[in-house]
DNA sequence: GTGCCATGTGAAA
DNA sequence: TTCACCTGGCACC
């Protein structure tokens, strides 16, 4: 489930399993064979993530850049490694663990310069304690583009995907089509703080859970009707009643992905003040 | 069992 | 604008 929290967890798993160890590296599938062979027998130093990008660093200034894309998987398990199942692009093996990468959009050996260039393209990551949200605000506050598109732009905020986009906008009563520059600074600050909380919760839980405690009862009730556990407000709940107000959740494509929102909780325009 | 859709991105056309 | 990646969950038969 690759939004930023997934990659952060994965970096932790890889670090815990391999950091400091000499590893065997190969590509059973063959597509990463030449590069994998160059890493075979080297010491793995570190694994880290920024947004949805993962970096695995080895001695001799070698690093692998991985992007899981929509359905890539990278599993880390205890040894012994079984025969590879399916298309294993990259396999790492140590005395105590193994890791298999499948279906990734990107798996490439990168120079330190190329690695840095990837980092330079990315906006601040809410999971990064050193992230500077002002960089995101500078982009959003100047843009006529819809906030629902800006949040998906990894150069604006790194790590937010389609689920977090839908959910954080719901939690802040913002319509996805609202132009970025119509947000007030305080609204952005609250949005960012919420992303920090939600992504960290995603890291802990291993899943995206966005319901506030006060809405848990409504979610349980909805689950019996929808035949699947409801743990989010609007993501993939189109046609279902909003857990807060009961209006029918809507969907429409935005930034090449389906966007979901409640037309009553998230009006396009809101009066600036009441009373 | 089959077929569609999906938490994403970049290359090819 | 379309395709590639080529996994996996789930609705439907």
PDB file of C-alpha atoms (C1' of nucleotides) in Angstrom:
ATOM      1  CA  UNK A   1       0.000   0.000   0.000  1.00  0.00           C
ATOM      2  CA  UNK A   2       2.486   2.553  -1.124  1.00  0.00           C
ATOM      3  CA  UNK A   3       1.938   6.039   0.217  1.00  0.00           C
ATOM      4  CA  UNK A   4       4.684   7.653   2.272  1.00  0.00           C
ATOM      5  CA  UNK A   5       3.990   5.686   5.449  1.00  0.00           C
ATOM      6  CA  UNK A   6       4.577   2.384   3.607  1.00  0.00           C
ATOM      7  CA  UNK A   7       8.017   3.423   2.379  1.00  0.00           C
ATOM      8  CA  UNK A   8       8.982   4.734   5.806  1.00  0.00           C
ATOM      9  CA  UNK A   9       8.058   1.383   7.352  1.00  0.00           C
ATOM     10  CA  UNK A  10       9.905  -0.459   4.644  1.00  0.00           C
ATOM     11  CA  UNK A  11      13.067   1.577   5.219  1.00  0.00           C
ATOM     12  CA  UNK A  12      12.854   0.694   8.906  1.00  0.00           C
ATOM     13  CA  UNK A  13      12.406  -3.009   8.165  1.00  0.00           C
ATOM     14  CA  UNK A  14      15.332  -3.089   5.754  1.00  0.00           C
ATOM     15  CA  UNK A  15      17.547  -1.180   8.180  1.00  0.00           C
ATOM     16  CA  UNK A  16      16.644  -3.476  11.074  1.00  0.00           C
ATOM     17  CA  UNK A  17      17.214  -6.585   8.991  1.00  0.00           C
ATOM     18  CA  UNK A  18      20.363  -5.701   7.049  1.00  0.00           C
ATOM     19  CA  UNK A  19      22.165  -2.524   8.120  1.00  0.00           C
ATOM     20  CA  UNK A  20      25.809  -3.303   8.837  1.00  0.00           C
ATOM     21  CA  UNK A  21      25.663  -6.726   7.204  1.00  0.00           C
ATOM     22  CA  UNK A  22      27.337  -8.097   4.115  1.00  0.00           C
ATOM     23  CA  UNK A  23      24.575  -9.259   1.784  1.00  0.00           C
ATOM     24  CA  UNK A  24      24.084 -11.414  -1.251  1.00  0.00           C
ATOM     25  CA  UNK A  25      22.305  -9.515  -4.033  1.00  0.00           C
ATOM     26  CA  UNK A  26      20.690 -10.959  -7.141  1.00  0.00           C
ATOM     27  CA  UNK A  27      17.871 -10.588  -9.628  1.00  0.00           C
ATOM     28  CA  UNK A  28      16.042 -13.896 -10.103  1.00  0.00           C
ATOM     29  CA  UNK A  29      13.790 -12.208 -12.685  1.00  0.00           C
ATOM     30  CA  UNK A  30      16.822 -10.888 -14.569  1.00  0.00           C
ATOM     31  CA  UNK A  31      15.804  -7.264 -15.154  1.00  0.00           C
ATOM     32  CA  UNK A  32      18.147  -5.945 -12.457  1.00  0.00           C
ATOM     33  CA  UNK A  33      20.794  -8.582 -12.908  1.00  0.00           C
ATOM     34  CA  UNK A  34      23.811  -6.530 -13.867  1.00  0.00           C
ATOM     35  CA  UNK A  35      23.324  -3.945 -11.113  1.00  0.00           C
ATOM     36  CA  UNK A  36      22.379  -6.511  -8.495  1.00  0.00           C
ATOM     37  CA  UNK A  37      25.609  -8.376  -9.226  1.00  0.00           C
ATOM     38  CA  UNK A  38      27.623  -5.216  -8.548  1.00  0.00           C
ATOM     39  CA  UNK A  39      26.221  -5.126  -5.012  1.00  0.00           C
ATOM     40  CA  UNK A  40      26.683  -8.803  -4.291  1.00  0.00           C
ATOM     41  CA  UNK A  41      28.980  -9.249  -1.319  1.00  0.00           C
ATOM     42  CA  UNK A  42      28.957  -5.580  -0.287  1.00  0.00           C
ATOM     43  CA  UNK A  43      27.983  -4.275   3.115  1.00  0.00           C
ATOM     44  CA  UNK A  44      24.550  -2.671   3.296  1.00  0.00           C
ATOM     45  CA  UNK A  45      24.896   0.541   5.274  1.00  0.00           C
ATOM     46  CA  UNK A  46      21.492   2.175   5.481  1.00  0.00           C
ATOM     47  CA  UNK A  47      17.929   2.282   4.165  1.00  0.00           C
ATOM     48  CA  UNK A  48      15.857   5.465   4.128  1.00  0.00           C
ATOM     49  CA  UNK A  49      12.762   6.950   2.541  1.00  0.00           C
ATOM     50  CA  UNK A  50      11.636  10.362   1.322  1.00  0.00           C
ATOM     51  CA  UNK A  51       8.057  10.575   0.241  1.00  0.00           C
ATOM     52  CA  UNK A  52       7.359   7.461  -1.821  1.00  0.00           C
ATOM     53  CA  UNK A  53      11.018   6.936  -2.732  1.00  0.00           C
ATOM     54  CA  UNK A  54      13.263   4.401  -1.041  1.00  0.00           C
ATOM     55  CA  UNK A  55      17.058   4.383  -0.992  1.00  0.00           C
ATOM     56  CA  UNK A  56      19.251   1.464   0.018  1.00  0.00           C
ATOM     57  CA  UNK A  57      22.856   2.489   0.559  1.00  0.00           C
ATOM     58  CA  UNK A  58      25.886   0.218   0.250  1.00  0.00           C
ATOM     59  CA  UNK A  59      29.575   0.683   0.812  1.00  0.00           C
ATOM     60  CA  UNK A  60      31.664   2.014  -2.088  1.00  0.00           C
ATOM     61  CA  UNK A  61      29.142   4.868  -2.592  1.00  0.00           C
ATOM     62  CA  UNK A  62      26.607   2.621  -4.245  1.00  0.00           C
ATOM     63  CA  UNK A  63      22.908   3.114  -3.723  1.00  0.00           C
ATOM     64  CA  UNK A  64      19.703   1.653  -5.093  1.00  0.00           C
ATOM     65  CA  UNK A  65      16.676   3.820  -5.749  1.00  0.00           C
ATOM     66  CA  UNK A  66      13.354   2.019  -5.487  1.00  0.00           C
ATOM     67  CA  UNK A  67       9.879   3.305  -6.280  1.00  0.00           C
ATOM     68  CA  UNK A  68       7.086   0.811  -5.769  1.00  0.00           C
ATOM     69  CA  UNK A  69       4.615   2.506  -8.089  1.00  0.00           C
ATOM     70  CA  UNK A  70       1.048   1.325  -7.869  1.00  0.00           C
ATOM     71  CA  UNK A  71       1.558  -2.328  -7.040  1.00  0.00           C
ATOM     72  CA  UNK A  72       5.187  -2.944  -6.288  1.00  0.00           C
ATOM     73  CA  UNK A  73       5.948  -5.012  -3.190  1.00  0.00           C
ATOM     74  CA  UNK A  74       9.105  -5.287  -1.099  1.00  0.00           C
ATOM     75  CA  UNK A  75       8.882  -7.911   1.623  1.00  0.00           C
ATOM     76  CA  UNK A  76      11.456  -8.446   4.367  1.00  0.00           C
ATOM     77  CA  UNK A  77      11.412 -11.834   6.068  1.00  0.00           C
ATOM     78  CA  UNK A  78      13.505 -14.023   8.326  1.00  0.00           C
ATOM     79  CA  UNK A  79      15.909 -16.475   6.704  1.00  0.00           C
ATOM     80  CA  UNK A  80      16.014 -18.967   5.141  1.00  0.00           C
ATOM     81  CA  UNK A  81      14.981 -17.584   1.758  1.00  0.00           C
ATOM     82  CA  UNK A  82      12.631 -19.897  -0.132  1.00  0.00           C
ATOM     83  CA  UNK A  83      12.813 -20.382  -3.907  1.00  0.00           C
ATOM     84  CA  UNK A  84      11.719 -17.097  -5.527  1.00  0.00           C
ATOM     85  CA  UNK A  85       7.971 -16.945  -6.183  1.00  0.00           C
ATOM     86  CA  UNK A  86       6.821 -14.859  -9.159  1.00  0.00           C
ATOM     87  CA  UNK A  87       8.872 -12.107 -10.750  1.00  0.00           C
ATOM     88  CA  UNK A  88      11.463 -11.227  -8.128  1.00  0.00           C
ATOM     89  CA  UNK A  89      13.304  -8.208  -9.492  1.00  0.00           C
ATOM     90  CA  UNK A  90      15.764  -7.937  -6.624  1.00  0.00           C
ATOM     91  CA  UNK A  91      16.588 -10.276  -3.788  1.00  0.00           C
ATOM     92  CA  UNK A  92      18.811  -9.459  -0.806  1.00  0.00           C
ATOM     93  CA  UNK A  93      19.978 -12.201   1.510  1.00  0.00           C
ATOM     94  CA  UNK A  94      21.953 -12.096   4.760  1.00  0.00           C
ATOM     95  CA  UNK A  95      22.610 -14.786   7.326  1.00  0.00           C
ATOM     96  CA  UNK A  96      19.412 -13.939   9.162  1.00  0.00           C
ATOM     97  CA  UNK A  97      17.032 -12.354   6.640  1.00  0.00           C
ATOM     98  CA  UNK A  98      16.013 -11.968   3.029  1.00  0.00           C
ATOM     99  CA  UNK A  99      14.053  -9.354   1.080  1.00  0.00           C
ATOM    100  CA  UNK A 100      12.211  -9.687  -2.251  1.00  0.00           C
ATOM    101  CA  UNK A 101      11.223  -6.781  -4.495  1.00  0.00           C
ATOM    102  CA  UNK A 102       8.495  -7.287  -7.109  1.00  0.00           C
ATOM    103  CA  UNK A 103       6.594  -5.138  -9.585  1.00  0.00           C
ATOM    104  CA  UNK A 104       8.386  -1.869  -8.802  1.00  0.00           C
ATOM    105  CA  UNK A 105       8.198   1.085 -11.181  1.00  0.00           C
ATOM    106  CA  UNK A 106      11.816   1.954 -10.419  1.00  0.00           C
ATOM    107  CA  UNK A 107      14.713  -0.178  -9.202  1.00  0.00           C
ATOM    108  CA  UNK A 108      18.011   1.296 -10.277  1.00  0.00           C
ATOM    109  CA  UNK A 109      21.584   1.708  -9.180  1.00  0.00           C
ATOM    110  CA  UNK A 110      22.202   5.436  -8.691  1.00  0.00           C
ATOM    111  CA  UNK A 111      25.267   7.594  -8.216  1.00  0.00           C
ATOM    112  CA  UNK A 112      25.363   9.941  -5.205  1.00  0.00           C
ATOM    113  CA  UNK A 113      24.587  12.797  -7.628  1.00  0.00           C
ATOM    114  CA  UNK A 114      21.559  11.046  -9.128  1.00  0.00           C
ATOM    115  CA  UNK A 115      20.347  10.161  -5.636  1.00  0.00           C
ATOM    116  CA  UNK A 116      20.593  13.801  -4.599  1.00  0.00           C
ATOM    117  CA  UNK A 117      18.833  14.933  -7.774  1.00  0.00           C
ATOM    118  CA  UNK A 118      15.844  12.755  -6.876  1.00  0.00           C
ATOM    119  CA  UNK A 119      15.733  14.228  -3.367  1.00  0.00           C
ATOM    120  CA  UNK A 120      15.977  17.743  -4.800  1.00  0.00           C
ATOM    121  CA  UNK A 121      12.853  17.205  -6.893  1.00  0.00           C
ATOM    122  CA  UNK A 122      10.761  16.333  -3.857  1.00  0.00           C
ATOM    123  CA  UNK A 123       8.794  18.651  -1.637  1.00  0.00           C
ATOM    124  CA  UNK A 124       8.839  18.380   2.173  1.00  0.00           C
ATOM    125  CA  UNK A 125       7.841  15.000   3.641  1.00  0.00           C
ATOM    126  CA  UNK A 126       5.551  15.174   6.686  1.00  0.00           C
ATOM    127  CA  UNK A 127       7.409  12.147   8.097  1.00  0.00           C
ATOM    128  CA  UNK A 128      10.746  13.972   7.973  1.00  0.00           C
ATOM    129  CA  UNK A 129      11.424  15.819  11.253  1.00  0.00           C
ATOM    130  CA  UNK A 130      13.580  18.292   9.325  1.00  0.00           C
ATOM    131  CA  UNK A 131      10.929  19.033   6.686  1.00  0.00           C
ATOM    132  CA  UNK A 132      10.131  22.657   5.962  1.00  0.00           C
ATOM    133  CA  UNK A 133       6.389  23.084   5.355  1.00  0.00           C
ATOM    134  CA  UNK A 134       6.990  26.664   4.208  1.00  0.00           C
ATOM    135  CA  UNK A 135       8.235  25.246   0.917  1.00  0.00           C
ATOM    136  CA  UNK A 136       4.854  23.593   0.388  1.00  0.00           C
ATOM    137  CA  UNK A 137       2.979  26.709   1.448  1.00  0.00           C
ATOM    138  CA  UNK A 138       5.014  28.820  -0.994  1.00  0.00           C
ATOM    139  CA  UNK A 139       3.791  26.640  -3.847  1.00  0.00           C
ATOM    140  CA  UNK A 140       0.193  26.242  -2.685  1.00  0.00           C
ATOM    141  CA  UNK A 141      -0.403  29.869  -1.782  1.00  0.00           C
ATOM    142  CA  UNK A 142       0.682  30.998  -5.255  1.00  0.00           C
ATOM    143  CA  UNK A 143      -1.171  28.377  -7.282  1.00  0.00           C
ATOM    144  CA  UNK A 144      -4.482  28.529  -9.091  1.00  0.00           C
ATOM    145  CA  UNK A 145      -4.392  24.721  -9.370  1.00  0.00           C
ATOM    146  CA  UNK A 146      -6.828  22.717  -7.231  1.00  0.00           C
ATOM    147  CA  UNK A 147      -5.587  21.705  -3.792  1.00  0.00           C
ATOM    148  CA  UNK A 148      -6.524  18.120  -4.647  1.00  0.00           C
ATOM    149  CA  UNK A 149      -3.974  18.201  -7.459  1.00  0.00           C
ATOM    150  CA  UNK A 150      -1.305  20.067  -5.507  1.00  0.00           C
ATOM    151  CA  UNK A 151      -1.356  17.539  -2.673  1.00  0.00           C
ATOM    152  CA  UNK A 152      -0.679  14.752  -5.192  1.00  0.00           C
ATOM    153  CA  UNK A 153       2.261  16.649  -6.673  1.00  0.00           C
ATOM    154  CA  UNK A 154       5.342  15.138  -5.027  1.00  0.00           C
ATOM    155  CA  UNK A 155       7.283  18.347  -5.658  1.00  0.00           C
ATOM    156  CA  UNK A 156       4.795  20.163  -3.389  1.00  0.00           C
ATOM    157  CA  UNK A 157       4.375  17.576  -0.606  1.00  0.00           C
ATOM    158  CA  UNK A 158       6.226  14.254  -0.729  1.00  0.00           C
ATOM    159  CA  UNK A 159       4.473  11.106   0.394  1.00  0.00           C
ATOM    160  CA  UNK A 160       0.806  12.004   0.062  1.00  0.00           C
ATOM    161  CA  UNK A 161      -1.126   9.689  -2.266  1.00  0.00           C
ATOM    162  CA  UNK A 162      -4.731   9.257  -3.267  1.00  0.00           C
ATOM    163  CA  UNK A 163      -5.999   8.016   0.107  1.00  0.00           C
ATOM    164  CA  UNK A 164      -4.336  10.664   2.255  1.00  0.00           C
ATOM    165  CA  UNK A 165      -5.383  13.345  -0.233  1.00  0.00           C
ATOM    166  CA  UNK A 166      -9.044  12.414  -0.023  1.00  0.00           C
ATOM    167  CA  UNK A 167      -9.032  11.946   3.725  1.00  0.00           C
ATOM    168  CA  UNK A 168      -7.081  14.985   4.820  1.00  0.00           C
ATOM    169  CA  UNK A 169      -9.209  17.239   2.627  1.00  0.00           C
ATOM    170  CA  UNK A 170     -12.327  15.757   4.185  1.00  0.00           C
ATOM    171  CA  UNK A 171     -10.996  16.247   7.688  1.00  0.00           C
ATOM    172  CA  UNK A 172     -10.409  19.910   6.898  1.00  0.00           C
ATOM    173  CA  UNK A 173     -13.674  20.441   5.020  1.00  0.00           C
ATOM    174  CA  UNK A 174     -11.823  21.462   1.884  1.00  0.00           C
ATOM    175  CA  UNK A 175     -13.237  20.665  -1.559  1.00  0.00           C
ATOM    176  CA  UNK A 176     -10.583  19.006  -3.766  1.00  0.00           C
ATOM    177  CA  UNK A 177     -11.157  21.589  -6.516  1.00  0.00           C
ATOM    178  CA  UNK A 178     -10.533  24.556  -4.260  1.00  0.00           C
ATOM    179  CA  UNK A 179      -7.678  26.576  -5.782  1.00  0.00           C
ATOM    180  CA  UNK A 180      -4.539  26.399  -3.660  1.00  0.00           C
ATOM    181  CA  UNK A 181      -4.217  30.147  -3.363  1.00  0.00           C
ATOM    182  CA  UNK A 182      -7.666  30.499  -1.764  1.00  0.00           C
ATOM    183  CA  UNK A 183      -6.471  28.635   1.324  1.00  0.00           C
ATOM    184  CA  UNK A 184      -5.637  30.768   4.284  1.00  0.00           C
ATOM    185  CA  UNK A 185      -2.328  30.261   5.993  1.00  0.00           C
ATOM    186  CA  UNK A 186      -3.954  28.835   9.091  1.00  0.00           C
ATOM    187  CA  UNK A 187      -5.843  26.312   7.000  1.00  0.00           C
ATOM    188  CA  UNK A 188      -2.631  25.121   5.407  1.00  0.00           C
ATOM    189  CA  UNK A 189      -0.865  24.962   8.769  1.00  0.00           C
ATOM    190  CA  UNK A 190      -3.641  22.768  10.147  1.00  0.00           C
ATOM    191  CA  UNK A 191      -3.575  20.584   7.030  1.00  0.00           C
ATOM    192  CA  UNK A 192       0.186  20.053   7.352  1.00  0.00           C
ATOM    193  CA  UNK A 193       0.016  19.284  11.067  1.00  0.00           C
ATOM    194  CA  UNK A 194      -2.714  16.768  10.357  1.00  0.00           C
ATOM    195  CA  UNK A 195      -0.634  15.096   7.645  1.00  0.00           C
ATOM    196  CA  UNK A 196       2.220  14.752  10.142  1.00  0.00           C
ATOM    197  CA  UNK A 197      -0.132  13.053  12.605  1.00  0.00           C
ATOM    198  CA  UNK A 198      -1.890  10.873  10.029  1.00  0.00           C
ATOM    199  CA  UNK A 199       1.280   9.663   8.317  1.00  0.00           C
ATOM    200  CA  UNK A 200       2.925   8.836  11.636  1.00  0.00           C
ATOM    201  CA  UNK A 201      -0.169   6.903  12.622  1.00  0.00           C
ATOM    202  CA  UNK A 202       0.034   5.096   9.270  1.00  0.00           C
ATOM    203  CA  UNK A 203       3.631   4.127  10.046  1.00  0.00           C
ATOM    204  CA  UNK A 204       2.633   2.752  13.443  1.00  0.00           C
ATOM    205  CA  UNK A 205      -0.499   0.963  12.292  1.00  0.00           C
ATOM    206  CA  UNK A 206       0.703  -0.213   8.895  1.00  0.00           C
ATOM    207  CA  UNK A 207      -2.504   1.108   7.382  1.00  0.00           C
ATOM    208  CA  UNK A 208      -4.233   4.400   6.680  1.00  0.00           C
ATOM    209  CA  UNK A 209      -6.788   5.151   9.376  1.00  0.00           C
ATOM    210  CA  UNK A 210      -8.288   8.596   9.367  1.00  0.00           C
ATOM    211  CA  UNK A 211     -11.486   8.350  11.403  1.00  0.00           C
ATOM    212  CA  UNK A 212     -11.838  10.557  14.407  1.00  0.00           C
ATOM    213  CA  UNK A 213     -12.928   8.623  17.514  1.00  0.00           C
ATOM    214  CA  UNK A 214     -16.293  10.409  17.560  1.00  0.00           C
ATOM    215  CA  UNK A 215     -17.108   8.969  14.127  1.00  0.00           C
ATOM    216  CA  UNK A 216     -16.101   5.384  14.892  1.00  0.00           C
ATOM    217  CA  UNK A 217     -19.657   4.329  15.734  1.00  0.00           C
ATOM    218  CA  UNK A 218     -20.971   5.641  12.413  1.00  0.00           C
ATOM    219  CA  UNK A 219     -18.181   3.760  10.648  1.00  0.00           C
ATOM    220  CA  UNK A 220     -19.095   0.497  12.356  1.00  0.00           C
ATOM    221  CA  UNK A 221     -22.706   0.944  11.289  1.00  0.00           C
ATOM    222  CA  UNK A 222     -21.659   1.722   7.710  1.00  0.00           C
ATOM    223  CA  UNK A 223     -19.441  -1.356   7.639  1.00  0.00           C
ATOM    224  CA  UNK A 224     -22.425  -3.655   8.065  1.00  0.00           C
ATOM    225  CA  UNK A 225     -24.069  -2.047   5.026  1.00  0.00           C
ATOM    226  CA  UNK A 226     -20.977  -1.831   2.812  1.00  0.00           C
ATOM    227  CA  UNK A 227     -19.638  -5.332   3.537  1.00  0.00           C
ATOM    228  CA  UNK A 228     -16.145  -4.095   4.167  1.00  0.00           C
ATOM    229  CA  UNK A 229     -14.526  -2.505   7.146  1.00  0.00           C
ATOM    230  CA  UNK A 230     -14.861   1.264   6.897  1.00  0.00           C
ATOM    231  CA  UNK A 231     -11.742   2.966   8.219  1.00  0.00           C
ATOM    232  CA  UNK A 232     -11.856   6.143   6.141  1.00  0.00           C
ATOM    233  CA  UNK A 233     -14.383   8.927   5.529  1.00  0.00           C
ATOM    234  CA  UNK A 234     -14.577   9.212   1.759  1.00  0.00           C
ATOM    235  CA  UNK A 235     -11.872   7.221  -0.034  1.00  0.00           C
ATOM    236  CA  UNK A 236     -13.631   4.674  -2.285  1.00  0.00           C
ATOM    237  CA  UNK A 237     -16.939   5.356  -0.546  1.00  0.00           C
ATOM    238  CA  UNK A 238     -18.608   6.969  -3.547  1.00  0.00           C
ATOM    239  CA  UNK A 239     -22.377   6.520  -3.545  1.00  0.00           C
ATOM    240  CA  UNK A 240     -22.351   5.798   0.209  1.00  0.00           C
ATOM    241  CA  UNK A 241     -23.626   8.138   2.913  1.00  0.00           C
ATOM    242  CA  UNK A 242     -21.106  10.480   4.508  1.00  0.00           C
ATOM    243  CA  UNK A 243     -20.259   9.249   8.005  1.00  0.00           C
ATOM    244  CA  UNK A 244     -20.686  12.771   9.380  1.00  0.00           C
ATOM    245  CA  UNK A 245     -23.670  14.304   7.559  1.00  0.00           C
ATOM    246  CA  UNK A 246     -25.259  11.506   5.533  1.00  0.00           C
ATOM    247  CA  UNK A 247     -24.939  13.217   2.131  1.00  0.00           C
ATOM    248  CA  UNK A 248     -23.871  10.939  -0.726  1.00  0.00           C
ATOM    249  CA  UNK A 249     -20.109  10.766  -1.209  1.00  0.00           C
ATOM    250  CA  UNK A 250     -19.015  11.800  -4.708  1.00  0.00           C
ATOM    251  CA  UNK A 251     -16.119  10.911  -6.966  1.00  0.00           C
ATOM    252  CA  UNK A 252     -14.510  12.512  -9.988  1.00  0.00           C
ATOM    253  CA  UNK A 253     -11.130  12.234 -11.657  1.00  0.00           C
ATOM    254  CA  UNK A 254      -8.571  14.799 -10.527  1.00  0.00           C
ATOM    255  CA  UNK A 255      -4.842  14.678 -11.319  1.00  0.00           C
ATOM    256  CA  UNK A 256      -5.364  11.361 -13.164  1.00  0.00           C
ATOM    257  CA  UNK A 257      -6.799   9.653 -10.108  1.00  0.00           C
ATOM    258  CA  UNK A 258     -10.254   9.274  -8.660  1.00  0.00           C
ATOM    259  CA  UNK A 259     -10.934  11.938  -6.089  1.00  0.00           C
ATOM    260  CA  UNK A 260     -13.586  11.451  -3.392  1.00  0.00           C
ATOM    261  CA  UNK A 261     -15.415  14.034  -1.316  1.00  0.00           C
ATOM    262  CA  UNK A 262     -18.611  14.839   0.545  1.00  0.00           C
ATOM    263  CA  UNK A 263     -20.498  17.615  -1.255  1.00  0.00           C
ATOM    264  CA  UNK A 264     -22.032  18.888   1.977  1.00  0.00           C
ATOM    265  CA  UNK A 265     -19.046  18.724   4.342  1.00  0.00           C
ATOM    266  CA  UNK A 266     -16.688  19.994   1.629  1.00  0.00           C
ATOM    267  CA  UNK A 267     -18.441  22.764  -0.304  1.00  0.00           C
ATOM    268  CA  UNK A 268     -16.429  24.419  -3.085  1.00  0.00           C
ATOM    269  CA  UNK A 269     -16.984  27.834  -1.608  1.00  0.00           C
ATOM    270  CA  UNK A 270     -17.590  28.564   2.027  1.00  0.00           C
ATOM    271  CA  UNK A 271     -18.718  31.808   3.501  1.00  0.00           C
ATOM    272  CA  UNK A 272     -15.753  33.429   5.188  1.00  0.00           C
ATOM    273  CA  UNK A 273     -17.617  34.104   8.362  1.00  0.00           C
ATOM    274  CA  UNK A 274     -20.960  33.355   9.894  1.00  0.00           C
ATOM    275  CA  UNK A 275     -22.932  35.797  12.058  1.00  0.00           C
TER     276      UNK A 275
ATOM    277  C1'  DG B   1     -12.619 -19.066 -12.226  1.00  0.00           C
ATOM    278  C1'  DT B   2     -12.598 -14.395 -14.573  1.00  0.00           C
ATOM    279  C1'  DG B   3     -12.022  -9.714 -15.047  1.00  0.00           C
ATOM    280  C1'  DC B   4     -11.651  -5.277 -13.284  1.00  0.00           C
ATOM    281  C1'  DC B   5      -9.631  -1.834 -10.490  1.00  0.00           C
ATOM    282  C1'  DA B   6      -6.099   0.028  -7.438  1.00  0.00           C
ATOM    283  C1'  DT B   7      -2.601   3.588  -2.168  1.00  0.00           C
ATOM    284  C1'  DG B   8       2.021   5.819  -8.816  1.00  0.00           C
ATOM    285  C1'  DT B   9       5.210   7.299 -11.971  1.00  0.00           C
ATOM    286  C1'  DG B  10       7.904   7.815 -16.042  1.00  0.00           C
ATOM    287  C1'  DA B  11       8.917   6.408 -20.783  1.00  0.00           C
ATOM    288  C1'  DA B  12       7.230   5.950 -25.338  1.00  0.00           C
ATOM    289  C1'  DA B  13       4.431   7.547 -29.017  1.00  0.00           C
TER     290       DA B  13
ATOM    291  C1'  DT C   1      -2.085  10.671 -24.548  1.00  0.00           C
ATOM    292  C1'  DT C   2      -1.131   5.923 -23.950  1.00  0.00           C
ATOM    293  C1'  DC C   3       1.389   2.239 -22.174  1.00  0.00           C
ATOM    294  C1'  DA C   4       4.342  -0.372 -18.988  1.00  0.00           C
ATOM    295  C1'  DC C   5       5.004  -2.191 -14.611  1.00  0.00           C
ATOM    296  C1'  DC C   6       2.888  -7.443 -14.054  1.00  0.00           C
ATOM    297  C1'  DT C   7       0.660  -7.726  -7.957  1.00  0.00           C
ATOM    298  C1'  DG C   8      -3.433  -8.616  -5.383  1.00  0.00           C
ATOM    299  C1'  DG C   9      -8.090  -7.869  -3.607  1.00  0.00           C
ATOM    300  C1'  DC C  10     -12.587  -8.321  -4.564  1.00  0.00           C
ATOM    301  C1'  DA C  11     -17.131  -8.326  -7.089  1.00  0.00           C
ATOM    302  C1'  DC C  12     -19.356 -11.190  -9.834  1.00  0.00           C
ATOM    303  C1'  DC C  13     -20.348 -15.632 -12.374  1.00  0.00           C
TER     304       DC C  13
END
